[in-house]
């Protein structure tokens, strides 16, 4: 074959860059059994065939994602909403929406023109609202998500929202990412994250996981279907998920992502004590290689000393029979320390909170919080049992849902400048705030969420920062009462 | 950024709002027009919709670089910007109507080769205003990798600065935009939509020499 001139090569490169196959089918396909994928791959590379067959043994279903150049982004975004929809936890959905709204501040901090982009985010808010409604009504129909994410324009707007959130997050944590890029983070963002029509790469996927996925308490796992040795796909954990957190699973074959599902059949879940993850938040670790960084446990950048509540409220080992709530009884994902963006690193030029609540100024609850729990249209009022009391077969035991650990103080709806997460405003000295409290009753197998009122008796007006342990300080009684 | 939009944001994050796909670009374009009023773009004489009834077709009058040593200095070019229904997810199609002698602009069609305007690199955070700034920047900083005007590119590649500059200066003066857009004279535009042409007269053209 004759050598091509640089001009010809350029021409071909341009053609290749501009080529977009006119692919059939929706952007996100229906959930299909794994056998379909195995059949589809029957004609493919023998390595793939063997590995795909192996996959069918461990995974139950897959969902084809259209290879339109954004499948990695779209697959992750879809799966995120799918996990929310099937979480059965309205407060988690609500919280996630608010968390996305607070990204407006993050974007503004790094100099993005949020106002200019804000109207593109309407579809994301709509999707959150529809999912919240569906979860509330207990009709988790996938078509809610499919309808929006299969409309190209709406879909790309939502995907772009996630991109810009990822981009802002990366910029805010530039020091974490810069060592693994060949260019400064701001250049990388402009080239690889911000463009509307760029596929996600590994660092982007890691940043998206840090910014959105693991902060929501979800895991992300990518199964690499490559030509490497062996008969099994190569899994990579993008989030440090231990135990059984709801996990997004993507199947990657060179250049393309699909969604894949693990067995959804009832299975027994054994809850591990999470002493280490709850009482110790790891210090930031140096990364020795790109690989370590990309596939490390989630990066950790804020630390919070533990309080005695840690020990008190640790989920203890519990053998749980009721399967449909297995996602809610797990210990908090260690990745919750990813919420470092709530407390921006000191080197960022961010207006500091007006004051930090100290032990003395912490809001005090008027009384032990009692939680109204509605089951089968009759209302039962229970108080959290003494945490050290062992659960017996007949005694209700309260467990705190995973999402609990993201539940921060939320303003009363009428209060101005509502911020659920990270920071909140106390506009006047005597101020009542509403906190979301999610909990589960194992004995009845019910999950519910309750609003708890907290009164700031002594807090000065101003902005307060919660360093991701708000529930310890704000939702629970003072230590002295607990020790009663 | 303009305060006028702050209020719209507060309601925007509020929750259930019904909007169709087609509403997004219009709202966005309206915002961009509002921004142009508060922060006019110095690289254009004018930038705005061609007609009041159609926000999807804009026109712009681009000014040459401020640097008087540039052979494009003092030039004026009319450009059209076509906006697709999925803007800002896709870039606008921008073309020179006034012919320009530039390595990255097709002399006949006016097509522009600019990275920012390709679907792979376009980001919704760019605006039509920032596109115009980028095109003005392109005048000062032509790329020779993928020329649309091979003749000009060849002159530059051969370091024929005299030949290149005289050619550029000739076309910059010869085909300088004469002050008429499809919607009439730019001077009749309301102030604030990108600049005034009234104070620019033939003397500006005379600064250009071949």
PDB file of N, CA and C in Angstrom, chain A residues 103-146:
ATOM      1  N   UNK A 103     -24.309  22.329  43.839  1.00  0.00           N
ATOM      2  CA  UNK A 103     -23.157  22.409  42.948  1.00  0.00           C
ATOM      3  C   UNK A 103     -23.099  23.755  42.241  1.00  0.00           C
ATOM      4  N   UNK A 104     -24.219  24.470  42.252  1.00  0.00           N
ATOM      5  CA  UNK A 104     -24.205  25.817  41.682  1.00  0.00           C
ATOM      6  C   UNK A 104     -23.110  26.644  42.343  1.00  0.00           C
ATOM      7  N   UNK A 105     -22.984  26.489  43.651  1.00  0.00           N
ATOM      8  CA  UNK A 105     -21.964  27.243  44.375  1.00  0.00           C
ATOM      9  C   UNK A 105     -20.571  26.810  43.955  1.00  0.00           C
ATOM     10  N   UNK A 106     -20.409  25.481  43.848  1.00  0.00           N
ATOM     11  CA  UNK A 106     -19.111  24.970  43.438  1.00  0.00           C
ATOM     12  C   UNK A 106     -18.719  25.522  42.070  1.00  0.00           C
ATOM     13  N   UNK A 107     -19.676  25.524  41.159  1.00  0.00           N
ATOM     14  CA  UNK A 107     -19.381  26.014  39.814  1.00  0.00           C
ATOM     15  C   UNK A 107     -19.030  27.489  39.849  1.00  0.00           C
ATOM     16  N   UNK A 108     -19.790  28.246  40.629  1.00  0.00           N
ATOM     17  CA  UNK A 108     -19.517  29.670  40.703  1.00  0.00           C
ATOM     18  C   UNK A 108     -18.141  29.919  41.308  1.00  0.00           C
ATOM     19  N   UNK A 109     -17.812  29.100  42.295  1.00  0.00           N
ATOM     20  CA  UNK A 109     -16.515  29.273  42.946  1.00  0.00           C
ATOM     21  C   UNK A 109     -15.353  29.139  41.976  1.00  0.00           C
ATOM     22  N   UNK A 110     -15.481  28.241  41.045  1.00  0.00           N
ATOM     23  CA  UNK A 110     -14.358  28.050  40.125  1.00  0.00           C
ATOM     24  C   UNK A 110     -14.517  28.904  38.877  1.00  0.00           C
ATOM     25  N   UNK A 111     -15.470  29.811  38.890  1.00  0.00           N
ATOM     26  CA  UNK A 111     -15.547  30.798  37.822  1.00  0.00           C
ATOM     27  C   UNK A 111     -16.442  30.437  36.655  1.00  0.00           C
ATOM     28  N   UNK A 112     -17.259  29.392  36.805  1.00  0.00           N
ATOM     29  CA  UNK A 112     -18.191  29.073  35.723  1.00  0.00           C
ATOM     30  C   UNK A 112     -19.382  30.026  35.776  1.00  0.00           C
ATOM     31  N   UNK A 113     -19.943  30.285  34.635  1.00  0.00           N
ATOM     32  CA  UNK A 113     -21.129  31.123  34.570  1.00  0.00           C
ATOM     33  C   UNK A 113     -22.353  30.225  34.739  1.00  0.00           C
ATOM     34  N   UNK A 114     -22.721  30.004  35.987  1.00  0.00           N
ATOM     35  CA  UNK A 114     -23.800  29.059  36.254  1.00  0.00           C
ATOM     36  C   UNK A 114     -25.110  29.515  35.632  1.00  0.00           C
ATOM     37  N   UNK A 115     -25.352  30.816  35.698  1.00  0.00           N
ATOM     38  CA  UNK A 115     -26.622  31.342  35.185  1.00  0.00           C
ATOM     39  C   UNK A 115     -26.801  31.003  33.709  1.00  0.00           C
ATOM     40  N   UNK A 116     -25.691  31.074  32.995  1.00  0.00           N
ATOM     41  CA  UNK A 116     -25.759  30.818  31.561  1.00  0.00           C
ATOM     42  C   UNK A 116     -26.196  29.389  31.278  1.00  0.00           C
ATOM     43  N   UNK A 117     -25.744  28.471  32.140  1.00  0.00           N
ATOM     44  CA  UNK A 117     -25.988  27.057  31.883  1.00  0.00           C
ATOM     45  C   UNK A 117     -27.239  26.547  32.589  1.00  0.00           C
ATOM     46  N   UNK A 118     -27.728  27.340  33.542  1.00  0.00           N
ATOM     47  CA  UNK A 118     -28.753  26.830  34.459  1.00  0.00           C
ATOM     48  C   UNK A 118     -29.978  26.260  33.745  1.00  0.00           C
ATOM     49  N   UNK A 119     -30.394  26.885  32.649  1.00  0.00           N
ATOM     50  CA  UNK A 119     -31.640  26.409  32.045  1.00  0.00           C
ATOM     51  C   UNK A 119     -31.487  25.027  31.418  1.00  0.00           C
ATOM     52  N   UNK A 120     -30.225  24.617  31.150  1.00  0.00           N
ATOM     53  CA  UNK A 120     -30.026  23.265  30.621  1.00  0.00           C
ATOM     54  C   UNK A 120     -30.269  22.207  31.689  1.00  0.00           C
ATOM     55  N   UNK A 121     -30.269  22.650  32.938  1.00  0.00           N
ATOM     56  CA  UNK A 121     -30.366  21.683  34.026  1.00  0.00           C
ATOM     57  C   UNK A 121     -31.813  21.383  34.392  1.00  0.00           C
ATOM     58  N   UNK A 122     -32.756  22.066  33.751  1.00  0.00           N
ATOM     59  CA  UNK A 122     -34.168  21.865  34.080  1.00  0.00           C
ATOM     60  C   UNK A 122     -34.572  20.398  33.974  1.00  0.00           C
ATOM     61  N   UNK A 123     -34.033  19.734  32.971  1.00  0.00           N
ATOM     62  CA  UNK A 123     -34.444  18.336  32.751  1.00  0.00           C
ATOM     63  C   UNK A 123     -33.945  17.444  33.872  1.00  0.00           C
ATOM     64  N   UNK A 124     -32.774  17.801  34.418  1.00  0.00           N
ATOM     65  CA  UNK A 124     -32.273  17.026  35.551  1.00  0.00           C
ATOM     66  C   UNK A 124     -33.211  17.192  36.745  1.00  0.00           C
ATOM     67  N   UNK A 125     -33.637  18.432  36.977  1.00  0.00           N
ATOM     68  CA  UNK A 125     -34.558  18.657  38.106  1.00  0.00           C
ATOM     69  C   UNK A 125     -35.861  17.899  37.868  1.00  0.00           C
ATOM     70  N   UNK A 126     -36.335  17.940  36.633  1.00  0.00           N
ATOM     71  CA  UNK A 126     -37.570  17.212  36.314  1.00  0.00           C
ATOM     72  C   UNK A 126     -37.411  15.728  36.611  1.00  0.00           C
ATOM     73  N   UNK A 127     -36.260  15.212  36.199  1.00  0.00           N
ATOM     74  CA  UNK A 127     -36.030  13.779  36.391  1.00  0.00           C
ATOM     75  C   UNK A 127     -35.994  13.443  37.883  1.00  0.00           C
ATOM     76  N   UNK A 128     -35.301  14.260  38.648  1.00  0.00           N
ATOM     77  CA  UNK A 128     -35.274  14.057  40.095  1.00  0.00           C
ATOM     78  C   UNK A 128     -36.700  14.071  40.663  1.00  0.00           C
ATOM     79  N   UNK A 129     -37.487  15.051  40.212  1.00  0.00           N
ATOM     80  CA  UNK A 129     -38.843  15.189  40.751  1.00  0.00           C
ATOM     81  C   UNK A 129     -39.701  13.978  40.411  1.00  0.00           C
ATOM     82  N   UNK A 130     -39.569  13.526  39.156  1.00  0.00           N
ATOM     83  CA  UNK A 130     -40.367  12.369  38.751  1.00  0.00           C
ATOM     84  C   UNK A 130     -39.957  11.121  39.518  1.00  0.00           C
ATOM     85  N   UNK A 131     -38.656  10.982  39.729  1.00  0.00           N
ATOM     86  CA  UNK A 131     -38.180   9.823  40.486  1.00  0.00           C
ATOM     87  C   UNK A 131     -38.652   9.917  41.930  1.00  0.00           C
ATOM     88  N   UNK A 132     -38.589  11.121  42.498  1.00  0.00           N
ATOM     89  CA  UNK A 132     -39.044  11.299  43.880  1.00  0.00           C
ATOM     90  C   UNK A 132     -40.513  10.913  44.003  1.00  0.00           C
ATOM     91  N   UNK A 133     -41.295  11.329  43.008  1.00  0.00           N
ATOM     92  CA  UNK A 133     -42.723  11.015  43.039  1.00  0.00           C
ATOM     93  C   UNK A 133     -42.937   9.506  42.947  1.00  0.00           C
ATOM     94  N   UNK A 134     -42.199   8.884  42.026  1.00  0.00           N
ATOM     95  CA  UNK A 134     -42.354   7.443  41.826  1.00  0.00           C
ATOM     96  C   UNK A 134     -41.943   6.665  43.065  1.00  0.00           C
ATOM     97  N   UNK A 135     -40.874   7.118  43.690  1.00  0.00           N
ATOM     98  CA  UNK A 135     -40.400   6.425  44.887  1.00  0.00           C
ATOM     99  C   UNK A 135     -41.423   6.591  46.012  1.00  0.00           C
ATOM    100  N   UNK A 136     -41.960   7.811  46.096  1.00  0.00           N
ATOM    101  CA  UNK A 136     -42.974   8.080  47.112  1.00  0.00           C
ATOM    102  C   UNK A 136     -44.185   7.173  46.925  1.00  0.00           C
ATOM    103  N   UNK A 137     -44.588   7.029  45.663  1.00  0.00           N
ATOM    104  CA  UNK A 137     -45.768   6.225  45.366  1.00  0.00           C
ATOM    105  C   UNK A 137     -45.445   4.749  45.212  1.00  0.00           C
ATOM    106  N   UNK A 138     -44.179   4.421  45.390  1.00  0.00           N
ATOM    107  CA  UNK A 138     -43.746   3.028  45.295  1.00  0.00           C
ATOM    108  C   UNK A 138     -44.048   2.400  43.938  1.00  0.00           C
ATOM    109  N   UNK A 139     -43.895   3.191  42.891  1.00  0.00           N
ATOM    110  CA  UNK A 139     -44.039   2.643  41.536  1.00  0.00           C
ATOM    111  C   UNK A 139     -42.760   2.941  40.744  1.00  0.00           C
ATOM    112  N   UNK A 140     -41.696   2.233  41.091  1.00  0.00           N
ATOM    113  CA  UNK A 140     -40.429   2.507  40.423  1.00  0.00           C
ATOM    114  C   UNK A 140     -40.389   1.972  38.987  1.00  0.00           C
ATOM    115  N   UNK A 141     -40.928   2.747  38.097  1.00  0.00           N
ATOM    116  CA  UNK A 141     -41.008   2.325  36.697  1.00  0.00           C
ATOM    117  C   UNK A 141     -39.829   2.916  35.924  1.00  0.00           C
ATOM    118  N   UNK A 142     -39.040   2.025  35.321  1.00  0.00           N
ATOM    119  CA  UNK A 142     -37.851   2.481  34.599  1.00  0.00           C
ATOM    120  C   UNK A 142     -38.160   3.477  33.490  1.00  0.00           C
ATOM    121  N   UNK A 143     -39.391   3.424  33.002  1.00  0.00           N
ATOM    122  CA  UNK A 143     -39.711   4.285  31.865  1.00  0.00           C
ATOM    123  C   UNK A 143     -39.615   5.761  32.234  1.00  0.00           C
ATOM    124  N   UNK A 144     -39.707   6.065  33.516  1.00  0.00           N
ATOM    125  CA  UNK A 144     -39.542   7.451  33.946  1.00  0.00           C
ATOM    126  C   UNK A 144     -38.182   7.971  33.507  1.00  0.00           C
ATOM    127  N   UNK A 145     -37.172   7.141  33.726  1.00  0.00           N
ATOM    128  CA  UNK A 145     -35.813   7.553  33.356  1.00  0.00           C
ATOM    129  C   UNK A 145     -35.610   7.416  31.851  1.00  0.00           C
ATOM    130  N   UNK A 146     -36.129   6.293  31.317  1.00  0.00           N
ATOM    131  CA  UNK A 146     -35.910   6.031  29.891  1.00  0.00           C
ATOM    132  C   UNK A 146     -36.516   7.139  29.030  1.00  0.00           C
TER     133      UNK A 146
END
